[in-house]
Amino acid sequence: MTGIVVLGSTNMDLVAYVARAPKHGETVTGREFRTVPGGKGANQAVAAARAGGDVAMIGAVGTDEFGVLLRHTLTSSGVDTDLLHTAEGPSGTAHIVVDDEGGNAIVVIPGANGTVTALGPGEETVITSAGSLLLQLELPLSAVLDGARAARRHGVRTILTPAPVQPLPPELLACTDLLVPNEHEAAALAGVADPYGAAEVLLRRVPEVVITLGAAGCLYAARGAVPVTVPAPKVTAVDTTAAGDTFVGALAVAIGEGRPMAEAARWASAAAALCVRRHGASTSMPYRSEIDEAAS
């Protein structure tokens, strides 16, 4: 049995580090450029595997050199890539600008990810054997829905990260057990800026919500329960690129281990805090021993 299955994107992150991001029509000089394996799906898979989870990845890479490196990054982190297909053409890429405050702006070009439009042979079987299915929105929505339907048919917990944020079909929400937006995504989906108000609206659509609040931690809310705010460790961020994905990967592991949600969120917040202290996406993600130490 695979504890966690990730149906999601793989991207090569092309990262420029600058003092401040350029305004429209402006050119600025950066100080450094890095090529880092990423993609929201792959990030969550690596984060979960490093946090101690048994993880399988469903998705696609291209036939370029990026595809080789993306696959290697997953396998070297302990992720099962038997269902990570190779599609003719380029891999997905994310073009990222990171400023001195650790903030970022990202343009994603789907590449091979765009070929994943539905579950393929054997993929529903792998989902059936899992405890949780992790979904994001960097694949075509038809594939996300297909995965969510499969999970619902077989009683597998579905954890959805609604990013990049977009209107969500009612059927997808009906198949979602836990929604994990950041505060901006929550506001966009709910039409309410206040996280508590947004959570109240979102709970009409899904049973549980965790809204990540950056340095302020996260808010957990469930139907029929009092919302709980879980603070984050105080750290100096240098790059927030993969913080949310690190949080979700670690959270899925903690939930799979049967931890209460507040404890699971606290542990996941410790993982995200470690991530933002380092540069890059997959390269910044902590291992279980580091998370345990930071959360103690």
PDB file of C-alpha atoms in Angstrom:
ATOM      1  CA  MET A   1       0.000   0.000   0.000  1.00  0.00           C
ATOM      2  CA  THR A   2       1.220   3.481  -0.904  1.00  0.00           C
ATOM      3  CA  GLY A   3       0.437   5.974   1.847  1.00  0.00           C
ATOM      4  CA  ILE A   4       0.315   9.060  -0.392  1.00  0.00           C
ATOM      5  CA  VAL A   5      -0.279   9.438  -4.123  1.00  0.00           C
ATOM      6  CA  VAL A   6       0.400  12.786  -5.786  1.00  0.00           C
ATOM      7  CA  LEU A   7      -1.348  13.553  -9.073  1.00  0.00           C
ATOM      8  CA  GLY A   8       0.342  16.714 -10.186  1.00  0.00           C
ATOM      9  CA  SER A   9       2.872  18.767 -12.075  1.00  0.00           C
ATOM     10  CA  THR A  10       6.613  18.578 -12.499  1.00  0.00           C
ATOM     11  CA  ASN A  11       8.408  21.766 -13.539  1.00  0.00           C
ATOM     12  CA  MET A  12      11.951  22.958 -13.815  1.00  0.00           C
ATOM     13  CA  ASP A  13      12.162  26.195 -11.844  1.00  0.00           C
ATOM     14  CA  LEU A  14      14.266  28.887 -13.514  1.00  0.00           C
ATOM     15  CA  VAL A  15      14.924  31.261 -10.633  1.00  0.00           C
ATOM     16  CA  ALA A  16      16.313  34.799 -10.759  1.00  0.00           C
ATOM     17  CA  TYR A  17      17.286  36.461  -7.453  1.00  0.00           C
ATOM     18  CA  VAL A  18      16.950  40.257  -7.357  1.00  0.00           C
ATOM     19  CA  ALA A  19      16.929  43.030  -4.773  1.00  0.00           C
ATOM     20  CA  ARG A  20      13.406  43.870  -5.901  1.00  0.00           C
ATOM     21  CA  ALA A  21      11.138  42.588  -8.653  1.00  0.00           C
ATOM     22  CA  PRO A  22      10.900  44.735 -11.798  1.00  0.00           C
ATOM     23  CA  LYS A  23       7.819  46.862 -12.389  1.00  0.00           C
ATOM     24  CA  HIS A  24       5.923  46.700 -15.664  1.00  0.00           C
ATOM     25  CA  GLY A  25       8.264  47.719 -18.486  1.00  0.00           C
ATOM     26  CA  GLU A  26      11.297  47.906 -16.189  1.00  0.00           C
ATOM     27  CA  THR A  27      14.594  46.013 -16.367  1.00  0.00           C
ATOM     28  CA  VAL A  28      16.552  45.254 -13.198  1.00  0.00           C
ATOM     29  CA  THR A  29      19.883  43.523 -12.673  1.00  0.00           C
ATOM     30  CA  GLY A  30      19.777  40.286 -10.732  1.00  0.00           C
ATOM     31  CA  ARG A  31      22.551  38.867  -8.602  1.00  0.00           C
ATOM     32  CA  GLU A  32      22.088  35.122  -9.177  1.00  0.00           C
ATOM     33  CA  PHE A  33      20.311  32.537 -11.339  1.00  0.00           C
ATOM     34  CA  ARG A  34      19.514  28.941 -10.399  1.00  0.00           C
ATOM     35  CA  THR A  35      17.864  25.996 -12.113  1.00  0.00           C
ATOM     36  CA  VAL A  36      15.947  23.994  -9.495  1.00  0.00           C
ATOM     37  CA  PRO A  37      13.581  21.007  -9.903  1.00  0.00           C
ATOM     38  CA  GLY A  38      10.066  21.949  -8.823  1.00  0.00           C
ATOM     39  CA  GLY A  39       6.400  21.956  -9.817  1.00  0.00           C
ATOM     40  CA  LYS A  40       3.638  21.908  -7.208  1.00  0.00           C
ATOM     41  CA  GLY A  41       3.002  18.189  -7.595  1.00  0.00           C
ATOM     42  CA  ALA A  42       6.644  17.170  -7.508  1.00  0.00           C
ATOM     43  CA  ASN A  43       7.306  19.556  -4.628  1.00  0.00           C
ATOM     44  CA  GLN A  44       4.561  17.992  -2.537  1.00  0.00           C
ATOM     45  CA  ALA A  45       5.777  14.503  -3.401  1.00  0.00           C
ATOM     46  CA  VAL A  46       9.374  15.275  -2.391  1.00  0.00           C
ATOM     47  CA  ALA A  47       8.236  17.065   0.765  1.00  0.00           C
ATOM     48  CA  ALA A  48       6.083  14.120   1.816  1.00  0.00           C
ATOM     49  CA  ALA A  49       8.795  11.567   1.059  1.00  0.00           C
ATOM     50  CA  ARG A  50      11.450  13.497   2.989  1.00  0.00           C
ATOM     51  CA  ALA A  51       8.991  13.842   5.875  1.00  0.00           C
ATOM     52  CA  GLY A  52       8.801  10.056   6.054  1.00  0.00           C
ATOM     53  CA  GLY A  53       5.877   9.249   3.772  1.00  0.00           C
ATOM     54  CA  ASP A  54       5.536   6.375   1.307  1.00  0.00           C
ATOM     55  CA  VAL A  55       4.838   8.360  -1.875  1.00  0.00           C
ATOM     56  CA  ALA A  56       3.999   7.665  -5.531  1.00  0.00           C
ATOM     57  CA  MET A  57       3.858  10.325  -8.255  1.00  0.00           C
ATOM     58  CA  ILE A  58       1.479  10.424 -11.230  1.00  0.00           C
ATOM     59  CA  GLY A  59       2.283  12.984 -13.926  1.00  0.00           C
ATOM     60  CA  ALA A  60       4.535  13.623 -16.917  1.00  0.00           C
ATOM     61  CA  VAL A  61       7.929  15.017 -17.831  1.00  0.00           C
ATOM     62  CA  GLY A  62       9.244  15.924 -21.270  1.00  0.00           C
ATOM     63  CA  THR A  63      11.898  14.366 -23.465  1.00  0.00           C
ATOM     64  CA  ASP A  64      14.363  17.169 -22.748  1.00  0.00           C
ATOM     65  CA  GLU A  65      17.220  17.237 -20.243  1.00  0.00           C
ATOM     66  CA  PHE A  66      14.923  18.830 -17.688  1.00  0.00           C
ATOM     67  CA  GLY A  67      12.759  15.717 -17.772  1.00  0.00           C
ATOM     68  CA  VAL A  68      15.706  13.496 -16.863  1.00  0.00           C
ATOM     69  CA  LEU A  69      16.665  15.713 -13.963  1.00  0.00           C
ATOM     70  CA  LEU A  70      13.081  16.057 -12.692  1.00  0.00           C
ATOM     71  CA  ARG A  71      12.649  12.287 -12.607  1.00  0.00           C
ATOM     72  CA  HIS A  72      16.002  11.830 -10.875  1.00  0.00           C
ATOM     73  CA  THR A  73      15.086  14.389  -8.215  1.00  0.00           C
ATOM     74  CA  LEU A  74      11.934  12.464  -7.353  1.00  0.00           C
ATOM     75  CA  THR A  75      13.521   9.027  -7.313  1.00  0.00           C
ATOM     76  CA  SER A  76      16.514  10.205  -5.287  1.00  0.00           C
ATOM     77  CA  SER A  77      14.075  11.524  -2.665  1.00  0.00           C
ATOM     78  CA  GLY A  78      12.384   8.130  -2.442  1.00  0.00           C
ATOM     79  CA  VAL A  79       9.317   8.857  -4.594  1.00  0.00           C
ATOM     80  CA  ASP A  80       7.939   6.012  -6.742  1.00  0.00           C
ATOM     81  CA  THR A  81       7.961   7.296 -10.351  1.00  0.00           C
ATOM     82  CA  ASP A  82       6.611   4.221 -12.155  1.00  0.00           C
ATOM     83  CA  LEU A  83       3.585   6.285 -13.252  1.00  0.00           C
ATOM     84  CA  LEU A  84       5.543   9.436 -14.095  1.00  0.00           C
ATOM     85  CA  HIS A  85       5.261   9.278 -17.879  1.00  0.00           C
ATOM     86  CA  THR A  86       7.505  10.795 -20.530  1.00  0.00           C
ATOM     87  CA  ALA A  87       5.685  12.965 -23.088  1.00  0.00           C
ATOM     88  CA  GLU A  88       7.225  14.063 -26.376  1.00  0.00           C
ATOM     89  CA  GLY A  89       8.390  17.672 -26.142  1.00  0.00           C
ATOM     90  CA  PRO A  90       9.554  20.015 -23.395  1.00  0.00           C
ATOM     91  CA  SER A  91       9.020  19.564 -19.672  1.00  0.00           C
ATOM     92  CA  GLY A  92       7.061  22.127 -17.704  1.00  0.00           C
ATOM     93  CA  THR A  93       8.931  25.197 -16.540  1.00  0.00           C
ATOM     94  CA  ALA A  94       8.341  27.865 -13.911  1.00  0.00           C
ATOM     95  CA  HIS A  95      10.014  31.244 -14.330  1.00  0.00           C
ATOM     96  CA  ILE A  96      10.477  32.733 -10.863  1.00  0.00           C
ATOM     97  CA  VAL A  97      11.720  36.065  -9.552  1.00  0.00           C
ATOM     98  CA  VAL A  98      12.697  36.086  -5.847  1.00  0.00           C
ATOM     99  CA  ASP A  99      13.354  39.392  -4.069  1.00  0.00           C
ATOM    100  CA  ASP A 100      15.439  40.203  -0.997  1.00  0.00           C
ATOM    101  CA  GLU A 101      12.417  39.856   1.287  1.00  0.00           C
ATOM    102  CA  GLY A 102      11.897  36.257   0.144  1.00  0.00           C
ATOM    103  CA  GLY A 103       8.797  37.106  -1.879  1.00  0.00           C
ATOM    104  CA  ASN A 104       8.304  35.673  -5.344  1.00  0.00           C
ATOM    105  CA  ALA A 105       6.447  36.084  -8.633  1.00  0.00           C
ATOM    106  CA  ILE A 106       6.000  33.051 -10.900  1.00  0.00           C
ATOM    107  CA  VAL A 107       5.043  32.317 -14.508  1.00  0.00           C
ATOM    108  CA  VAL A 108       4.322  28.636 -15.198  1.00  0.00           C
ATOM    109  CA  ILE A 109       4.512  27.104 -18.697  1.00  0.00           C
ATOM    110  CA  PRO A 110       2.854  23.644 -18.577  1.00  0.00           C
ATOM    111  CA  GLY A 111       4.890  21.740 -21.194  1.00  0.00           C
ATOM    112  CA  ALA A 112       4.483  17.994 -20.605  1.00  0.00           C
ATOM    113  CA  ASN A 113       2.056  18.633 -17.762  1.00  0.00           C
ATOM    114  CA  GLY A 114      -0.508  19.718 -20.334  1.00  0.00           C
ATOM    115  CA  THR A 115      -0.620  16.188 -21.765  1.00  0.00           C
ATOM    116  CA  VAL A 116      -2.028  14.766 -18.517  1.00  0.00           C
ATOM    117  CA  THR A 117      -5.759  15.123 -19.210  1.00  0.00           C
ATOM    118  CA  ALA A 118      -7.106  11.966 -17.517  1.00  0.00           C
ATOM    119  CA  LEU A 119      -5.962   8.992 -15.486  1.00  0.00           C
ATOM    120  CA  GLY A 120      -4.043   6.408 -17.488  1.00  0.00           C
ATOM    121  CA  PRO A 121      -3.821   2.618 -17.221  1.00  0.00           C
ATOM    122  CA  GLY A 122      -3.078   1.415 -13.699  1.00  0.00           C
ATOM    123  CA  GLU A 123      -3.326   4.852 -12.121  1.00  0.00           C
ATOM    124  CA  GLU A 124      -6.715   4.406 -10.468  1.00  0.00           C
ATOM    125  CA  THR A 125      -5.430   1.158  -8.969  1.00  0.00           C
ATOM    126  CA  VAL A 126      -2.530   3.004  -7.327  1.00  0.00           C
ATOM    127  CA  ILE A 127      -4.893   5.666  -5.987  1.00  0.00           C
ATOM    128  CA  THR A 128      -7.163   2.940  -4.614  1.00  0.00           C
ATOM    129  CA  SER A 129      -4.315   1.593  -2.496  1.00  0.00           C
ATOM    130  CA  ALA A 130      -3.454   4.977  -0.972  1.00  0.00           C
ATOM    131  CA  GLY A 131      -4.454   6.691   2.245  1.00  0.00           C
ATOM    132  CA  SER A 132      -4.395  10.178   0.665  1.00  0.00           C
ATOM    133  CA  LEU A 133      -4.420  11.700  -2.809  1.00  0.00           C
ATOM    134  CA  LEU A 134      -2.765  15.109  -3.164  1.00  0.00           C
ATOM    135  CA  LEU A 135      -4.060  17.355  -5.957  1.00  0.00           C
ATOM    136  CA  GLN A 136      -3.145  20.838  -7.207  1.00  0.00           C
ATOM    137  CA  LEU A 137      -4.215  22.869 -10.259  1.00  0.00           C
ATOM    138  CA  GLU A 138      -1.107  22.897 -12.485  1.00  0.00           C
ATOM    139  CA  LEU A 139      -2.466  19.952 -14.507  1.00  0.00           C
ATOM    140  CA  PRO A 140      -5.500  20.225 -16.809  1.00  0.00           C
ATOM    141  CA  LEU A 141      -8.635  20.358 -14.665  1.00  0.00           C
ATOM    142  CA  SER A 142     -10.023  17.258 -16.387  1.00  0.00           C
ATOM    143  CA  ALA A 143      -7.182  15.169 -14.903  1.00  0.00           C
ATOM    144  CA  VAL A 144      -7.637  16.683 -11.446  1.00  0.00           C
ATOM    145  CA  LEU A 145     -11.345  15.825 -11.572  1.00  0.00           C
ATOM    146  CA  ASP A 146     -10.619  12.316 -12.814  1.00  0.00           C
ATOM    147  CA  GLY A 147      -8.264  11.711  -9.896  1.00  0.00           C
ATOM    148  CA  ALA A 148     -10.695  13.193  -7.367  1.00  0.00           C
ATOM    149  CA  ARG A 149     -13.530  11.007  -8.657  1.00  0.00           C
ATOM    150  CA  ALA A 150     -11.350   7.902  -8.386  1.00  0.00           C
ATOM    151  CA  ALA A 151     -10.377   8.762  -4.822  1.00  0.00           C
ATOM    152  CA  ARG A 152     -14.008   9.333  -3.849  1.00  0.00           C
ATOM    153  CA  ARG A 153     -15.105   6.024  -5.389  1.00  0.00           C
ATOM    154  CA  HIS A 154     -12.598   4.168  -3.235  1.00  0.00           C
ATOM    155  CA  GLY A 155     -12.819   6.154  -0.013  1.00  0.00           C
ATOM    156  CA  VAL A 156      -9.365   7.714  -0.345  1.00  0.00           C
ATOM    157  CA  ARG A 157      -8.826  11.052   1.419  1.00  0.00           C
ATOM    158  CA  THR A 158      -8.421  13.889  -1.098  1.00  0.00           C
ATOM    159  CA  ILE A 159      -6.309  16.920  -0.167  1.00  0.00           C
ATOM    160  CA  LEU A 160      -6.586  19.751  -2.693  1.00  0.00           C
ATOM    161  CA  THR A 161      -4.253  22.735  -2.991  1.00  0.00           C
ATOM    162  CA  PRO A 162      -6.259  25.237  -5.111  1.00  0.00           C
ATOM    163  CA  ALA A 163      -3.263  26.789  -6.866  1.00  0.00           C
ATOM    164  CA  PRO A 164      -2.943  28.458  -9.267  1.00  0.00           C
ATOM    165  CA  VAL A 165      -6.282  29.703  -7.972  1.00  0.00           C
ATOM    166  CA  GLN A 166      -9.270  29.440 -10.309  1.00  0.00           C
ATOM    167  CA  PRO A 167     -13.019  28.824  -9.982  1.00  0.00           C
ATOM    168  CA  LEU A 168     -13.517  25.263  -8.744  1.00  0.00           C
ATOM    169  CA  PRO A 169     -16.234  23.019 -10.189  1.00  0.00           C
ATOM    170  CA  PRO A 170     -18.807  21.921  -7.587  1.00  0.00           C
ATOM    171  CA  GLU A 171     -18.018  18.292  -8.411  1.00  0.00           C
ATOM    172  CA  LEU A 172     -14.348  18.768  -7.508  1.00  0.00           C
ATOM    173  CA  LEU A 173     -15.271  20.383  -4.210  1.00  0.00           C
ATOM    174  CA  ALA A 174     -17.739  17.570  -3.517  1.00  0.00           C
ATOM    175  CA  CYS A 175     -14.852  15.095  -3.910  1.00  0.00           C
ATOM    176  CA  THR A 176     -12.494  17.103  -1.669  1.00  0.00           C
ATOM    177  CA  ASP A 177     -12.022  16.144   1.983  1.00  0.00           C
ATOM    178  CA  LEU A 178      -9.464  18.810   2.924  1.00  0.00           C
ATOM    179  CA  LEU A 179      -8.867  22.101   1.103  1.00  0.00           C
ATOM    180  CA  VAL A 180      -5.508  23.809   1.741  1.00  0.00           C
ATOM    181  CA  PRO A 181      -5.401  27.318   0.212  1.00  0.00           C
ATOM    182  CA  ASN A 182      -3.149  30.156   1.265  1.00  0.00           C
ATOM    183  CA  GLU A 183      -4.857  33.291   2.551  1.00  0.00           C
ATOM    184  CA  HIS A 184      -4.955  34.922  -0.907  1.00  0.00           C
ATOM    185  CA  GLU A 185      -6.402  31.816  -2.575  1.00  0.00           C
ATOM    186  CA  ALA A 186      -8.951  31.447   0.221  1.00  0.00           C
ATOM    187  CA  ALA A 187     -10.059  35.058  -0.245  1.00  0.00           C
ATOM    188  CA  ALA A 188     -10.376  34.594  -4.008  1.00  0.00           C
ATOM    189  CA  LEU A 189     -12.415  31.394  -3.660  1.00  0.00           C
ATOM    190  CA  ALA A 190     -14.663  32.625  -0.862  1.00  0.00           C
ATOM    191  CA  GLY A 191     -14.982  36.283  -1.851  1.00  0.00           C
ATOM    192  CA  VAL A 192     -14.073  37.195   1.732  1.00  0.00           C
ATOM    193  CA  ALA A 193     -10.713  38.729   2.720  1.00  0.00           C
ATOM    194  CA  ASP A 194     -10.750  37.745   6.405  1.00  0.00           C
ATOM    195  CA  PRO A 195      -9.400  34.177   6.821  1.00  0.00           C
ATOM    196  CA  TYR A 196     -12.018  33.275   9.444  1.00  0.00           C
ATOM    197  CA  GLY A 197     -14.802  34.538   7.213  1.00  0.00           C
ATOM    198  CA  ALA A 198     -13.286  32.784   4.210  1.00  0.00           C
ATOM    199  CA  ALA A 199     -13.070  29.524   6.154  1.00  0.00           C
ATOM    200  CA  GLU A 200     -16.738  29.821   7.113  1.00  0.00           C
ATOM    201  CA  VAL A 201     -17.713  30.202   3.459  1.00  0.00           C
ATOM    202  CA  LEU A 202     -15.450  27.378   2.272  1.00  0.00           C
ATOM    203  CA  LEU A 203     -16.839  24.974   4.876  1.00  0.00           C
ATOM    204  CA  ARG A 204     -20.158  25.129   3.044  1.00  0.00           C
ATOM    205  CA  ARG A 205     -18.351  23.399   0.171  1.00  0.00           C
ATOM    206  CA  VAL A 206     -15.804  21.076   1.844  1.00  0.00           C
ATOM    207  CA  PRO A 207     -15.661  19.366   5.273  1.00  0.00           C
ATOM    208  CA  GLU A 208     -12.271  20.705   6.398  1.00  0.00           C
ATOM    209  CA  VAL A 209     -10.056  23.673   5.527  1.00  0.00           C
ATOM    210  CA  VAL A 210      -6.510  24.657   6.438  1.00  0.00           C
ATOM    211  CA  ILE A 211      -5.677  28.217   5.367  1.00  0.00           C
ATOM    212  CA  THR A 212      -1.956  28.948   5.439  1.00  0.00           C
ATOM    213  CA  LEU A 213      -1.114  32.444   6.685  1.00  0.00           C
ATOM    214  CA  GLY A 214       2.597  32.765   5.928  1.00  0.00           C
ATOM    215  CA  ALA A 215       4.612  33.882   8.936  1.00  0.00           C
ATOM    216  CA  ALA A 216       1.408  33.923  11.034  1.00  0.00           C
ATOM    217  CA  GLY A 217       1.026  30.131  10.750  1.00  0.00           C
ATOM    218  CA  CYS A 218      -2.274  28.595   9.650  1.00  0.00           C
ATOM    219  CA  LEU A 219      -5.970  28.397  10.449  1.00  0.00           C
ATOM    220  CA  TYR A 220      -7.695  25.020  10.733  1.00  0.00           C
ATOM    221  CA  ALA A 221     -11.470  24.874  10.488  1.00  0.00           C
ATOM    222  CA  ALA A 222     -13.915  21.971  10.260  1.00  0.00           C
ATOM    223  CA  ARG A 223     -17.674  21.727  10.163  1.00  0.00           C
ATOM    224  CA  GLY A 224     -19.123  21.743  13.646  1.00  0.00           C
ATOM    225  CA  ALA A 225     -15.834  22.670  15.361  1.00  0.00           C
ATOM    226  CA  VAL A 226     -14.255  25.859  16.690  1.00  0.00           C
ATOM    227  CA  PRO A 227     -11.512  27.147  14.315  1.00  0.00           C
ATOM    228  CA  VAL A 228      -7.944  26.807  15.591  1.00  0.00           C
ATOM    229  CA  THR A 229      -5.012  29.070  14.738  1.00  0.00           C
ATOM    230  CA  VAL A 230      -1.647  27.311  14.756  1.00  0.00           C
ATOM    231  CA  PRO A 231       1.335  29.700  15.003  1.00  0.00           C
ATOM    232  CA  ALA A 232       4.433  29.241  12.851  1.00  0.00           C
ATOM    233  CA  PRO A 233       8.002  29.229  14.179  1.00  0.00           C
ATOM    234  CA  LYS A 234       9.704  32.619  13.927  1.00  0.00           C
ATOM    235  CA  VAL A 235      12.354  32.535  11.196  1.00  0.00           C
ATOM    236  CA  THR A 236      13.995  34.858   8.684  1.00  0.00           C
ATOM    237  CA  ALA A 237      12.773  33.880   5.218  1.00  0.00           C
ATOM    238  CA  VAL A 238      15.156  33.940   2.269  1.00  0.00           C
ATOM    239  CA  ASP A 239      12.906  32.194  -0.310  1.00  0.00           C
ATOM    240  CA  THR A 240       9.234  31.284   0.150  1.00  0.00           C
ATOM    241  CA  THR A 241       8.904  29.503  -3.199  1.00  0.00           C
ATOM    242  CA  ALA A 242       8.010  25.995  -1.946  1.00  0.00           C
ATOM    243  CA  ALA A 243       6.751  26.754   1.552  1.00  0.00           C
ATOM    244  CA  GLY A 244       3.127  25.911   0.820  1.00  0.00           C
ATOM    245  CA  ASP A 245       3.991  22.647  -0.911  1.00  0.00           C
ATOM    246  CA  THR A 246       6.311  21.662   1.931  1.00  0.00           C
ATOM    247  CA  PHE A 247       3.483  22.347   4.378  1.00  0.00           C
ATOM    248  CA  VAL A 248       1.013  20.198   2.428  1.00  0.00           C
ATOM    249  CA  GLY A 249       3.437  17.294   1.979  1.00  0.00           C
ATOM    250  CA  ALA A 250       4.314  17.224   5.673  1.00  0.00           C
ATOM    251  CA  LEU A 251       0.662  17.695   6.660  1.00  0.00           C
ATOM    252  CA  ALA A 252      -0.365  14.681   4.578  1.00  0.00           C
ATOM    253  CA  VAL A 253       2.268  12.544   6.297  1.00  0.00           C
ATOM    254  CA  ALA A 254       1.161  13.675   9.760  1.00  0.00           C
ATOM    255  CA  ILE A 255      -2.518  13.050   8.972  1.00  0.00           C
ATOM    256  CA  GLY A 256      -1.654   9.603   7.622  1.00  0.00           C
ATOM    257  CA  GLU A 257       0.021   8.836  10.932  1.00  0.00           C
ATOM    258  CA  GLY A 258      -3.210   9.623  12.726  1.00  0.00           C
ATOM    259  CA  ARG A 259      -2.110  12.837  14.427  1.00  0.00           C
ATOM    260  CA  PRO A 260      -4.826  15.292  15.524  1.00  0.00           C
ATOM    261  CA  MET A 261      -5.177  18.130  13.032  1.00  0.00           C
ATOM    262  CA  ALA A 262      -3.771  20.849  15.295  1.00  0.00           C
ATOM    263  CA  GLU A 263      -0.686  18.740  15.992  1.00  0.00           C
ATOM    264  CA  ALA A 264      -0.357  17.794  12.305  1.00  0.00           C
ATOM    265  CA  ALA A 265      -0.579  21.467  11.297  1.00  0.00           C
ATOM    266  CA  ARG A 266       2.013  22.465  13.885  1.00  0.00           C
ATOM    267  CA  TRP A 267       4.438  19.830  12.581  1.00  0.00           C
ATOM    268  CA  ALA A 268       3.798  20.888   8.970  1.00  0.00           C
ATOM    269  CA  SER A 269       4.371  24.531   9.932  1.00  0.00           C
ATOM    270  CA  ALA A 270       7.763  23.561  11.342  1.00  0.00           C
ATOM    271  CA  ALA A 271       8.617  21.914   8.003  1.00  0.00           C
ATOM    272  CA  ALA A 272       7.563  25.033   6.059  1.00  0.00           C
ATOM    273  CA  ALA A 273       9.604  27.260   8.384  1.00  0.00           C
ATOM    274  CA  LEU A 274      12.700  25.200   7.645  1.00  0.00           C
ATOM    275  CA  CYS A 275      11.984  25.425   3.912  1.00  0.00           C
ATOM    276  CA  VAL A 276      11.837  29.232   3.743  1.00  0.00           C
ATOM    277  CA  ARG A 277      15.270  29.516   5.347  1.00  0.00           C
ATOM    278  CA  ARG A 278      16.824  27.927   2.236  1.00  0.00           C
ATOM    279  CA  HIS A 279      16.883  28.743  -1.464  1.00  0.00           C
ATOM    280  CA  GLY A 280      14.981  26.840  -4.132  1.00  0.00           C
ATOM    281  CA  ALA A 281      12.006  24.479  -4.224  1.00  0.00           C
ATOM    282  CA  SER A 282      12.849  20.786  -3.825  1.00  0.00           C
ATOM    283  CA  THR A 283      16.365  21.700  -2.687  1.00  0.00           C
ATOM    284  CA  SER A 284      14.973  23.548   0.336  1.00  0.00           C
ATOM    285  CA  MET A 285      12.740  20.808   1.730  1.00  0.00           C
ATOM    286  CA  PRO A 286      13.634  19.346   5.128  1.00  0.00           C
ATOM    287  CA  TYR A 287      13.970  15.720   6.184  1.00  0.00           C
ATOM    288  CA  ARG A 288      11.948  14.127   8.964  1.00  0.00           C
ATOM    289  CA  SER A 289      14.707  14.353  11.561  1.00  0.00           C
ATOM    290  CA  GLU A 290      14.986  18.102  10.946  1.00  0.00           C
ATOM    291  CA  ILE A 291      11.217  18.588  11.224  1.00  0.00           C
ATOM    292  CA  ASP A 292      11.042  16.576  14.443  1.00  0.00           C
ATOM    293  CA  GLU A 293      13.815  18.682  15.960  1.00  0.00           C
ATOM    294  CA  ALA A 294      12.272  21.982  14.852  1.00  0.00           C
ATOM    295  CA  ALA A 295       8.817  20.974  16.123  1.00  0.00           C
ATOM    296  CA  SER A 296      10.031  19.758  19.532  1.00  0.00           C
TER     297      SER A 296
END
